[in-house]
CSV table of N, CA and C in Angstrom, one decimal:
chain,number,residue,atom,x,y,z
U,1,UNK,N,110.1,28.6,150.2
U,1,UNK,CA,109.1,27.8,150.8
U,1,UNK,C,108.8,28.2,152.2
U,2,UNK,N,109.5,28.9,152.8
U,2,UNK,CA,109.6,29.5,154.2
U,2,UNK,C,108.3,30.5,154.1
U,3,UNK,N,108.6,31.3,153.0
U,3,UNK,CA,107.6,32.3,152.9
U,3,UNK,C,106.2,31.6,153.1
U,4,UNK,N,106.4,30.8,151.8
U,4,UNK,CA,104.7,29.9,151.8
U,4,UNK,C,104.2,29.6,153.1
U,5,UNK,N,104.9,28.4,153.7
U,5,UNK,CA,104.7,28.0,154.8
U,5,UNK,C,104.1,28.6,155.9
U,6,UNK,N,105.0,30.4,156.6
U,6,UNK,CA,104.8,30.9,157.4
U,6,UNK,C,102.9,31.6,157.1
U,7,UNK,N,102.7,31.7,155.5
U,7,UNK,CA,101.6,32.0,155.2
U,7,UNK,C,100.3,31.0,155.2
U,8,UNK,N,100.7,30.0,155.1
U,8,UNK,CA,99.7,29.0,155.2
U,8,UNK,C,99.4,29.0,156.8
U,9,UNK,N,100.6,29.2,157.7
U,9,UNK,CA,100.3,28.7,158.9
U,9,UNK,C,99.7,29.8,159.7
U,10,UNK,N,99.8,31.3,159.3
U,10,UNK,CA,99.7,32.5,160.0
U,10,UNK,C,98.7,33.4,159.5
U,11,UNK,N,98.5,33.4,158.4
U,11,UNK,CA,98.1,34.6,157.7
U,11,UNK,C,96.5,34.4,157.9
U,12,UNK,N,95.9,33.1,158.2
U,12,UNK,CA,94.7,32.8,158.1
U,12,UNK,C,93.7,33.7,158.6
U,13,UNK,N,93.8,34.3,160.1
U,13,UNK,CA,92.7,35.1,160.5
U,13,UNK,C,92.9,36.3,160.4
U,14,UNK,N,93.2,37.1,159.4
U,14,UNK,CA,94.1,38.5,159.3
U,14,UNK,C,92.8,38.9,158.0
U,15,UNK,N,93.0,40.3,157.5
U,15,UNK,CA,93.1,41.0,156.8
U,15,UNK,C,93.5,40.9,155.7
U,16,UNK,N,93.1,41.4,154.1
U,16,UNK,CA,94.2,41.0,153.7
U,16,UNK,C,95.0,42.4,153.9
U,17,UNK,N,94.4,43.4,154.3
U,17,UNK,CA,95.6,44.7,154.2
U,17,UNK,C,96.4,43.9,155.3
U,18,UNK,N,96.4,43.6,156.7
U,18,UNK,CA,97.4,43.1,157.5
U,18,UNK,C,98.0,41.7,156.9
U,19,UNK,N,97.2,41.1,156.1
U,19,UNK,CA,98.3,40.1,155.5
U,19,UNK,C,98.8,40.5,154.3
U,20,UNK,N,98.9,41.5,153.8
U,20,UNK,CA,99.8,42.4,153.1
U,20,UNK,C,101.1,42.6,154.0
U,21,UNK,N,100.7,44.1,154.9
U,21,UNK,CA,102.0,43.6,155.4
U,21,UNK,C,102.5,42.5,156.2
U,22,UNK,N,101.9,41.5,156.6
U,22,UNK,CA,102.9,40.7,157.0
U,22,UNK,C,103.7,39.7,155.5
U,23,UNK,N,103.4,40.0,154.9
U,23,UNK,CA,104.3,39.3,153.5
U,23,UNK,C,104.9,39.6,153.5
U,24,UNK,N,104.9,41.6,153.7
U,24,UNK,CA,106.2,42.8,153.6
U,24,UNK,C,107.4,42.3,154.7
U,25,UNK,N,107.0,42.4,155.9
U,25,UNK,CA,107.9,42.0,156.7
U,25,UNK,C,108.6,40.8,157.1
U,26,UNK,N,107.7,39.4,156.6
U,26,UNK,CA,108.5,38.4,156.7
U,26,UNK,C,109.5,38.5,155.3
U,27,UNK,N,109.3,39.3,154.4
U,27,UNK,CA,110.3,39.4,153.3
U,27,UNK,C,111.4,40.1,153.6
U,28,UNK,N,111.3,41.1,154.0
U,28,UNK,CA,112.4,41.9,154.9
U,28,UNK,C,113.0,41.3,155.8
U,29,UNK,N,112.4,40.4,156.3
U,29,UNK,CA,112.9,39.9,157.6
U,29,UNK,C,114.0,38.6,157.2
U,30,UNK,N,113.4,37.6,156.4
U,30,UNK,CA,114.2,36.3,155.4
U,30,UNK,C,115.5,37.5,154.5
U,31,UNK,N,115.5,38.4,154.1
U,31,UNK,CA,116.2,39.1,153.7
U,31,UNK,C,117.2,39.8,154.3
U,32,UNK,N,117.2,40.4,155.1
U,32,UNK,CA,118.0,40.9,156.4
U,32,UNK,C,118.6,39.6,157.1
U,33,UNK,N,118.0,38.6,157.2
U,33,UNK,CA,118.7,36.9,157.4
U,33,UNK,C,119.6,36.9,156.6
U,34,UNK,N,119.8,37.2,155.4
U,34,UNK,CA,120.4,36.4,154.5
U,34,UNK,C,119.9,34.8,153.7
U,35,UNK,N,118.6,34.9,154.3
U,35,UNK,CA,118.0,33.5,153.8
U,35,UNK,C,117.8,33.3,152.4
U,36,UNK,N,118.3,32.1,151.9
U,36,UNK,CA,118.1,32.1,150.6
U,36,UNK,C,116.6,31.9,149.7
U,37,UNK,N,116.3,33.0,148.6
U,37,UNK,CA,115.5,33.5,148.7
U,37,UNK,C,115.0,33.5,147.1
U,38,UNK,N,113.9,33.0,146.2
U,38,UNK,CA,113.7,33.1,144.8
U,38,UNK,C,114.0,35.1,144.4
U,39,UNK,N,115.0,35.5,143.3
U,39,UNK,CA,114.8,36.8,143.2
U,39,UNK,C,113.2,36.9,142.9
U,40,UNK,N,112.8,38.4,143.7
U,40,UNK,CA,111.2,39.0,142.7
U,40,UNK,C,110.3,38.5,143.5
U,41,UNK,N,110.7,37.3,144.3
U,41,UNK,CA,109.2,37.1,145.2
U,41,UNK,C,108.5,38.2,146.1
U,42,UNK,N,107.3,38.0,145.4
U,42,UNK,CA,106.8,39.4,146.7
U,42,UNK,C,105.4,38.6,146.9
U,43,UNK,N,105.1,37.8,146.5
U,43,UNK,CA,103.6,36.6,147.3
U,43,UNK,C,103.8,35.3,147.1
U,44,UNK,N,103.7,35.1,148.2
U,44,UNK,CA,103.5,33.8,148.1
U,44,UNK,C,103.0,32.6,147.5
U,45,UNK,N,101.6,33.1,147.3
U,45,UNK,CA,100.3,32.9,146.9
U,45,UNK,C,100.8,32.4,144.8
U,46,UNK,N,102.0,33.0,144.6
U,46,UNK,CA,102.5,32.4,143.2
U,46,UNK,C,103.2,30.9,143.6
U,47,UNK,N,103.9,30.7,144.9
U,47,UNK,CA,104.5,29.4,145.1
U,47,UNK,C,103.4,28.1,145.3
U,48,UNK,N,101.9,28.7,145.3
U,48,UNK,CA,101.3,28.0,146.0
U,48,UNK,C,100.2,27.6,145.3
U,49,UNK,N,100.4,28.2,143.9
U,49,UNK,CA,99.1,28.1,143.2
U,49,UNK,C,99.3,28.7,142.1
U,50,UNK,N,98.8,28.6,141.1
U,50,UNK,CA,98.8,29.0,139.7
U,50,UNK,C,97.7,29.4,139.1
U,51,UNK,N,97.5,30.4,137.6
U,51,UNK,CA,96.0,30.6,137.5
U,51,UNK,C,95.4,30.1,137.0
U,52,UNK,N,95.8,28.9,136.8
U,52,UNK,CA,94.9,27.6,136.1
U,52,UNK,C,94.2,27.2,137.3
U,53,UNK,N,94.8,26.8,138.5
U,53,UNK,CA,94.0,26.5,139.8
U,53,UNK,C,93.2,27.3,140.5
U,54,UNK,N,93.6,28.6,140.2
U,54,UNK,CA,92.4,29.9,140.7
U,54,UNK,C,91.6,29.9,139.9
U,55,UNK,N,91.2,29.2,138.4
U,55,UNK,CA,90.3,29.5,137.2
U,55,UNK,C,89.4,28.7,137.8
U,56,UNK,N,90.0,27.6,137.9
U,56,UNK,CA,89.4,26.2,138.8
U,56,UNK,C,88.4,26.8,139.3
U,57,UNK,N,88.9,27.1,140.8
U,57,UNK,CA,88.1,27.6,141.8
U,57,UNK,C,87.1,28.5,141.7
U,58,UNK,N,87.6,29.7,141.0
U,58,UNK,CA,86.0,30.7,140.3
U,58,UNK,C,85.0,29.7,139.4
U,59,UNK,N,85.3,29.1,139.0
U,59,UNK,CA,84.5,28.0,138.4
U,59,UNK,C,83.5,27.1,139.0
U,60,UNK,N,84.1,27.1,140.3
U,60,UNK,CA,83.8,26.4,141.1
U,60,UNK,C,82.5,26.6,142.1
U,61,UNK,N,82.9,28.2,141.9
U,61,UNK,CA,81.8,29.3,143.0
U,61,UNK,C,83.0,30.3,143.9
U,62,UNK,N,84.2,29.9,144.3
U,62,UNK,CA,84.9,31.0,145.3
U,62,UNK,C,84.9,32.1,144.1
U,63,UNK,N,84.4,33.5,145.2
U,63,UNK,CA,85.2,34.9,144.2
U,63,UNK,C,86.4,35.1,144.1
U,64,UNK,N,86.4,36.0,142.5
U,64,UNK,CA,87.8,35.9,142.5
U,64,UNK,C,88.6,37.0,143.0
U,65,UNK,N,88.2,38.0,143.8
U,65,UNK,CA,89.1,38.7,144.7
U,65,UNK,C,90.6,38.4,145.2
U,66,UNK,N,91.3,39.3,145.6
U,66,UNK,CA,92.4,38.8,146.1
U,66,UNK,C,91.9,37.5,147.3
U,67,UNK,N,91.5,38.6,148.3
U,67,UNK,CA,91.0,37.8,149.9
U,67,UNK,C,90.6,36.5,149.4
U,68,UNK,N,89.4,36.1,149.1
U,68,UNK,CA,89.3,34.9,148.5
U,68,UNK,C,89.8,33.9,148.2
U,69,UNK,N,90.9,34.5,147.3
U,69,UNK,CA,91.7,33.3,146.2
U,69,UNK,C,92.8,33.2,147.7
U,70,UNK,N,93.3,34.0,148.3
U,70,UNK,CA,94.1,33.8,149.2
U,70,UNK,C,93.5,32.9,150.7
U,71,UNK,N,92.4,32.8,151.0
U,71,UNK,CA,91.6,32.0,151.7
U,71,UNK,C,91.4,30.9,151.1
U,72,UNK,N,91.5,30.1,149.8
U,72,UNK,CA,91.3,29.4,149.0
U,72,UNK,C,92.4,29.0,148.7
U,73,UNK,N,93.9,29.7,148.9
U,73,UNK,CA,95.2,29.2,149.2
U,73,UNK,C,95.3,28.5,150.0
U,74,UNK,N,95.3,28.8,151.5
U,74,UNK,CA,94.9,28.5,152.7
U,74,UNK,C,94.6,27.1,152.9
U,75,UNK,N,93.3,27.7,152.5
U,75,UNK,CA,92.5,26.5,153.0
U,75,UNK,C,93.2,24.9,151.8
U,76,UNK,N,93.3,24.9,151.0
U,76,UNK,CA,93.6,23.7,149.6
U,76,UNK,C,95.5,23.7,150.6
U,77,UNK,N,95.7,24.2,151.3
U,77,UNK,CA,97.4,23.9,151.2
U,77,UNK,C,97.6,23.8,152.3
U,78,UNK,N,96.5,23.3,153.7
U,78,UNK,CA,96.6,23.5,155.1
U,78,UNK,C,96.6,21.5,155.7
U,79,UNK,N,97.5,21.5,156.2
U,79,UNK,CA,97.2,19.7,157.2
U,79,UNK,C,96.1,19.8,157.7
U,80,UNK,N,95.6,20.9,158.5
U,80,UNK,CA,94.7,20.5,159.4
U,80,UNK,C,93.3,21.1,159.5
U,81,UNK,N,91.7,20.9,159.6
U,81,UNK,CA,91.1,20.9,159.0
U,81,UNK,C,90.8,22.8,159.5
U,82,UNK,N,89.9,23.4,158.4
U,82,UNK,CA,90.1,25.0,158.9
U,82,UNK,C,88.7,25.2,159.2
U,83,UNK,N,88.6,26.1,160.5
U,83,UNK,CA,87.4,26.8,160.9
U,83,UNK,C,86.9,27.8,160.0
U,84,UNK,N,85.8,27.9,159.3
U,84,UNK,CA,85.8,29.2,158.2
U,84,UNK,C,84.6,29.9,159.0
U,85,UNK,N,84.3,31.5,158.8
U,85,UNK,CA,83.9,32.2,159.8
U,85,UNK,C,83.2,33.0,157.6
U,86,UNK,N,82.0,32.4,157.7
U,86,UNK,CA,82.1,32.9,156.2
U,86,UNK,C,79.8,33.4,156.2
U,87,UNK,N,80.3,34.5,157.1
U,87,UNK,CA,79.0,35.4,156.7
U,87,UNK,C,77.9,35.2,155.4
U,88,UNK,N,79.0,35.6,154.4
U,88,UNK,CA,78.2,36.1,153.3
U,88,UNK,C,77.8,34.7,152.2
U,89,UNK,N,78.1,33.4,153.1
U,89,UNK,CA,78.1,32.0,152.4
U,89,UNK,C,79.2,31.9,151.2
U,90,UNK,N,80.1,32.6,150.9
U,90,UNK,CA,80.8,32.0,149.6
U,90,UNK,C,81.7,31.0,149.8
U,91,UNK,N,82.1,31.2,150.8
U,91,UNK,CA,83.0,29.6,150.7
U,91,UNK,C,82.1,28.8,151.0
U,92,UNK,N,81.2,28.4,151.6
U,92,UNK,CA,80.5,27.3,151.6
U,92,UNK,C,79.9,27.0,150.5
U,93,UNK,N,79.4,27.8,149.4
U,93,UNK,CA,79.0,27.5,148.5
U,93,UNK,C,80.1,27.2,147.6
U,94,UNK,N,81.3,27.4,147.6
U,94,UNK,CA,82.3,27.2,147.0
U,94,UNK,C,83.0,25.4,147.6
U,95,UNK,N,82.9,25.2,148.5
U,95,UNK,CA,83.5,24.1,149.6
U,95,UNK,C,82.3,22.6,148.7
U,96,UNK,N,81.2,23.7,148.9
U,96,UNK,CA,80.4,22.1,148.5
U,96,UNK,C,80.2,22.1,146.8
U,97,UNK,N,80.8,23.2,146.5
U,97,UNK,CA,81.0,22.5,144.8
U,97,UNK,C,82.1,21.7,145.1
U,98,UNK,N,83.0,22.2,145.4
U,98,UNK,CA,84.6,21.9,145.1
U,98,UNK,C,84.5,20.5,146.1
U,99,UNK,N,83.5,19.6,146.7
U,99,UNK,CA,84.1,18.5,147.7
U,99,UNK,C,82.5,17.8,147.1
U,100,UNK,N,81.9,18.2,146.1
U,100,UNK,CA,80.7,17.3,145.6
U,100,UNK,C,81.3,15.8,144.9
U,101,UNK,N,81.8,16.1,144.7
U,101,UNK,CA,82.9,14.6,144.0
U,101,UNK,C,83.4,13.6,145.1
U,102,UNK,N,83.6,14.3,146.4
U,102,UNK,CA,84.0,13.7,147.4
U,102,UNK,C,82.6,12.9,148.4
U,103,UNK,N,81.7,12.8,147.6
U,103,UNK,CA,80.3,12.6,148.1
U,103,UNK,C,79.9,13.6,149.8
U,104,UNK,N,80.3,14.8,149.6
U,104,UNK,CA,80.0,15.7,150.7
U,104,UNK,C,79.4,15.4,152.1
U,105,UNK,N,79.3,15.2,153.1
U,105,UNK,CA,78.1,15.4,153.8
U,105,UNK,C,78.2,16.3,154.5
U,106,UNK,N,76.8,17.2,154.6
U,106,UNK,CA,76.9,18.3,154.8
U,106,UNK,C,75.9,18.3,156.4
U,107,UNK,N,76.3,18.4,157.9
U,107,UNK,CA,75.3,18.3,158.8
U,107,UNK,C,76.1,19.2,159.5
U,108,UNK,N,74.9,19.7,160.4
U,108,UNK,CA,74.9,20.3,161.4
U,108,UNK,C,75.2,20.5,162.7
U,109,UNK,N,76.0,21.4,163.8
U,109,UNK,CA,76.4,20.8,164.7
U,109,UNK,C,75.4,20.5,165.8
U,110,UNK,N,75.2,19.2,166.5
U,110,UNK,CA,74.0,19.2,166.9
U,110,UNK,C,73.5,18.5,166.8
U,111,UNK,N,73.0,18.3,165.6
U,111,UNK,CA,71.9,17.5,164.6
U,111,UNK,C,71.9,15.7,165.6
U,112,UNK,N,70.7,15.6,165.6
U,112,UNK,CA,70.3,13.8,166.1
U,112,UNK,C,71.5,13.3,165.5
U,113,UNK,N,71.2,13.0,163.8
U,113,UNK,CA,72.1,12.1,163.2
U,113,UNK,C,73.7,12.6,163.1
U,114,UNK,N,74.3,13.5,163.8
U,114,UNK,CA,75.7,14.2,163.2
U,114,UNK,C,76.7,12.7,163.5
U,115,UNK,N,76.4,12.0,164.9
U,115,UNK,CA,77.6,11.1,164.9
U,115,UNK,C,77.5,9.9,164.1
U,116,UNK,N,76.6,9.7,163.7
U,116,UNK,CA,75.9,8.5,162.4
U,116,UNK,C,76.6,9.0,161.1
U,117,UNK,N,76.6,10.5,160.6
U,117,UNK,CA,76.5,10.8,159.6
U,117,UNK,C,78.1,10.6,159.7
U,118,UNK,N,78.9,11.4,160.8
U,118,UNK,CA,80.4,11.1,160.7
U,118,UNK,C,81.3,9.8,160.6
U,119,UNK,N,80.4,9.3,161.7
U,119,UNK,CA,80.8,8.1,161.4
U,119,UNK,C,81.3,7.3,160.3
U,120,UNK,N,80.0,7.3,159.6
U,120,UNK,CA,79.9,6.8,158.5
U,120,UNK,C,80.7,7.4,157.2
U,121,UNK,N,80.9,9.0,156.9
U,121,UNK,CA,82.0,9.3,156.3
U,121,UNK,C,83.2,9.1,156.3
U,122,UNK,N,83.4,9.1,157.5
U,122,UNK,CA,85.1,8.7,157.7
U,122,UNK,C,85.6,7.5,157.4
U,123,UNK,N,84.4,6.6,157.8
U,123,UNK,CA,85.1,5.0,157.5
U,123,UNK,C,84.9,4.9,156.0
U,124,UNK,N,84.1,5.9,155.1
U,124,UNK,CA,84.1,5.6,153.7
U,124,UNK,C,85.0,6.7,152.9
U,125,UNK,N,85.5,7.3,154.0
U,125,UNK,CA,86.5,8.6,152.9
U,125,UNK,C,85.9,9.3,152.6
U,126,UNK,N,84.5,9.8,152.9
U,126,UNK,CA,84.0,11.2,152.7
U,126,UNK,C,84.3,12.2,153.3
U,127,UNK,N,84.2,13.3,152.0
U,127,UNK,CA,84.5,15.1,153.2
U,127,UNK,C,83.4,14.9,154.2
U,128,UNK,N,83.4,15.8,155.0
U,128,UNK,CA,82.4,16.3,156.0
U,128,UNK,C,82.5,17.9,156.3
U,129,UNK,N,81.3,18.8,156.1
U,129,UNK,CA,81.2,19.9,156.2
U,129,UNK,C,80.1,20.0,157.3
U,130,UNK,N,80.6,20.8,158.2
U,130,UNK,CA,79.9,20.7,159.8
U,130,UNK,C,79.7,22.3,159.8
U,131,UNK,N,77.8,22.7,159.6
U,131,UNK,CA,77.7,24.1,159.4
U,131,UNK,C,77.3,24.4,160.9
U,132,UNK,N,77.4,25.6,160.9
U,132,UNK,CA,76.9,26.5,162.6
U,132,UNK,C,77.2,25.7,163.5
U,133,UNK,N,79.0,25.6,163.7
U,133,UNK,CA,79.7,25.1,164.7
U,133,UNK,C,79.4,26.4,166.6
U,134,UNK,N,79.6,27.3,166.3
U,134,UNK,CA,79.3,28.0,167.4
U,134,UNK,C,80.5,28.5,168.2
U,135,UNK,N,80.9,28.4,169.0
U,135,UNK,CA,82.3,28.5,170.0
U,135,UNK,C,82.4,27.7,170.6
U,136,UNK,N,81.7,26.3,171.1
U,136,UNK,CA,82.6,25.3,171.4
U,136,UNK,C,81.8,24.6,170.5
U,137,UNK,N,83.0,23.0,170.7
U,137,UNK,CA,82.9,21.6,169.8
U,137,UNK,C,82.4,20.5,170.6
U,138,UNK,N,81.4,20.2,170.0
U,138,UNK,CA,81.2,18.8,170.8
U,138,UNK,C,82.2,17.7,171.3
U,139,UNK,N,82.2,17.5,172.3
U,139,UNK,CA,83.0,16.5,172.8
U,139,UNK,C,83.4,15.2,171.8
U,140,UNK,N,82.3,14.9,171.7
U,140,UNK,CA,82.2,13.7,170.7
U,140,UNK,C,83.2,13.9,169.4
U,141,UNK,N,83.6,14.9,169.0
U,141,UNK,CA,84.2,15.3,167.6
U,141,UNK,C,85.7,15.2,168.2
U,142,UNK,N,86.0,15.7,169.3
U,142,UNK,CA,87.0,15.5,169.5
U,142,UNK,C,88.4,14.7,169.1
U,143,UNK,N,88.1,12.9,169.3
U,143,UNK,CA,89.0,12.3,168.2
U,143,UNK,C,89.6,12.5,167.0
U,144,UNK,N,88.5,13.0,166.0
U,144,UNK,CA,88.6,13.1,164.7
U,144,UNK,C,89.0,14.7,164.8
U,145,UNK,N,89.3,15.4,165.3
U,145,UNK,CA,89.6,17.1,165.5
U,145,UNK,C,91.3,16.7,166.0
U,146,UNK,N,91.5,16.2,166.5
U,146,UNK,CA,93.0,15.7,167.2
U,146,UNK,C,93.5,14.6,166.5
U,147,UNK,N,92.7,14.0,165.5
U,147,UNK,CA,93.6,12.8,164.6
U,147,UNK,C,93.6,11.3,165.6
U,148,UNK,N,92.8,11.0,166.5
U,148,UNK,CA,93.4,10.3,167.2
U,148,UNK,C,92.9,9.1,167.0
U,149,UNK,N,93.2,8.4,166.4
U,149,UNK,CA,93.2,7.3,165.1
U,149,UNK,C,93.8,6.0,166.2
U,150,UNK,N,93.6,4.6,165.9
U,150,UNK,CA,93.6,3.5,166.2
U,150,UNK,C,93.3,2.2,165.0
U,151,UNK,N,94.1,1.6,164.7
U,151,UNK,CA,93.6,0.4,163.9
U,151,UNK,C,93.0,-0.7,164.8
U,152,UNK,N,92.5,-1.6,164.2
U,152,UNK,CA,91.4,-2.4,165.1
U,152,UNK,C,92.2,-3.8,164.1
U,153,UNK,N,92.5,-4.6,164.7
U,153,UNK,CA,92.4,-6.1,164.3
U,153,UNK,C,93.8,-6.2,163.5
């Protein structure tokens, strides 16, 4: 679980050839520990997921590439919400199949209505997908970016 973990938490902005080797060497490394260890693990990506849940996902719209399915790890096995940096649109097109059940709302950062629209999601349990974030975050988002929650009454 160490393995998974350090992958969920690290591997995110890498390569997959550099998150190749970093599998190699936190394996070597838990090994040379003496950490106790499943024989034959060599990805993590089997503790974390199975190919009934990767079928899922191609079904869904994500490619089935390694990178992908391993960004599609990531992201389904992470606490905290993930910045995606996604050019070619596939996870987005993948994000809003896979969260259309969750009544999606999909706005922009910016937008007149974005604190109405958030608002309003959160107090009903909707996802929220926030496109062309930029390099900084609006102030305003801040609470819900930090969790910083209060019950009222």
């Amino acid at each position: 679980m160490l393995l998974a973990a350090a992958f969920v938490s690290y591997a995110g902005p890498f390569t997959s050839k550099f998150r190749a080797g970093l599998i190699k060497e936190w394996i070597k490394f838990l090994s040379d520990k003496g950490a106790p260890m499943t024989e034959g693990i060599k990805d993590p990506l089997s503790l974390l997921v199975d190919n009934a849940i990767v079928a899922s996902w191609v079904r869904q719209g994500l490619p089935s590439d390694p990178t992908s399915v391993q960004n599609g790890t990531i992201l389904t096995n992470s606490e905290r919400w993930p910045l995606m940096m996604d050019p070619q649109l596939q996870g987005i097109v993948w994000i809003k199949e896979r969260e259309s059940k969750n009544n999606l709302q999909v706005i922009r950062m910016g937008a007149d209505n974005m604190t109405v629209v958030m608002e309003r999601a959160i107090e009903a349990g909707h996802s929220v997908l926030i496109e062309n974030m930029g390099e900084s975050i609006d102030a305003v988002l801040n609470p819900v970016i930090t969790r910083s929650t209060f019950k009222k009454g």
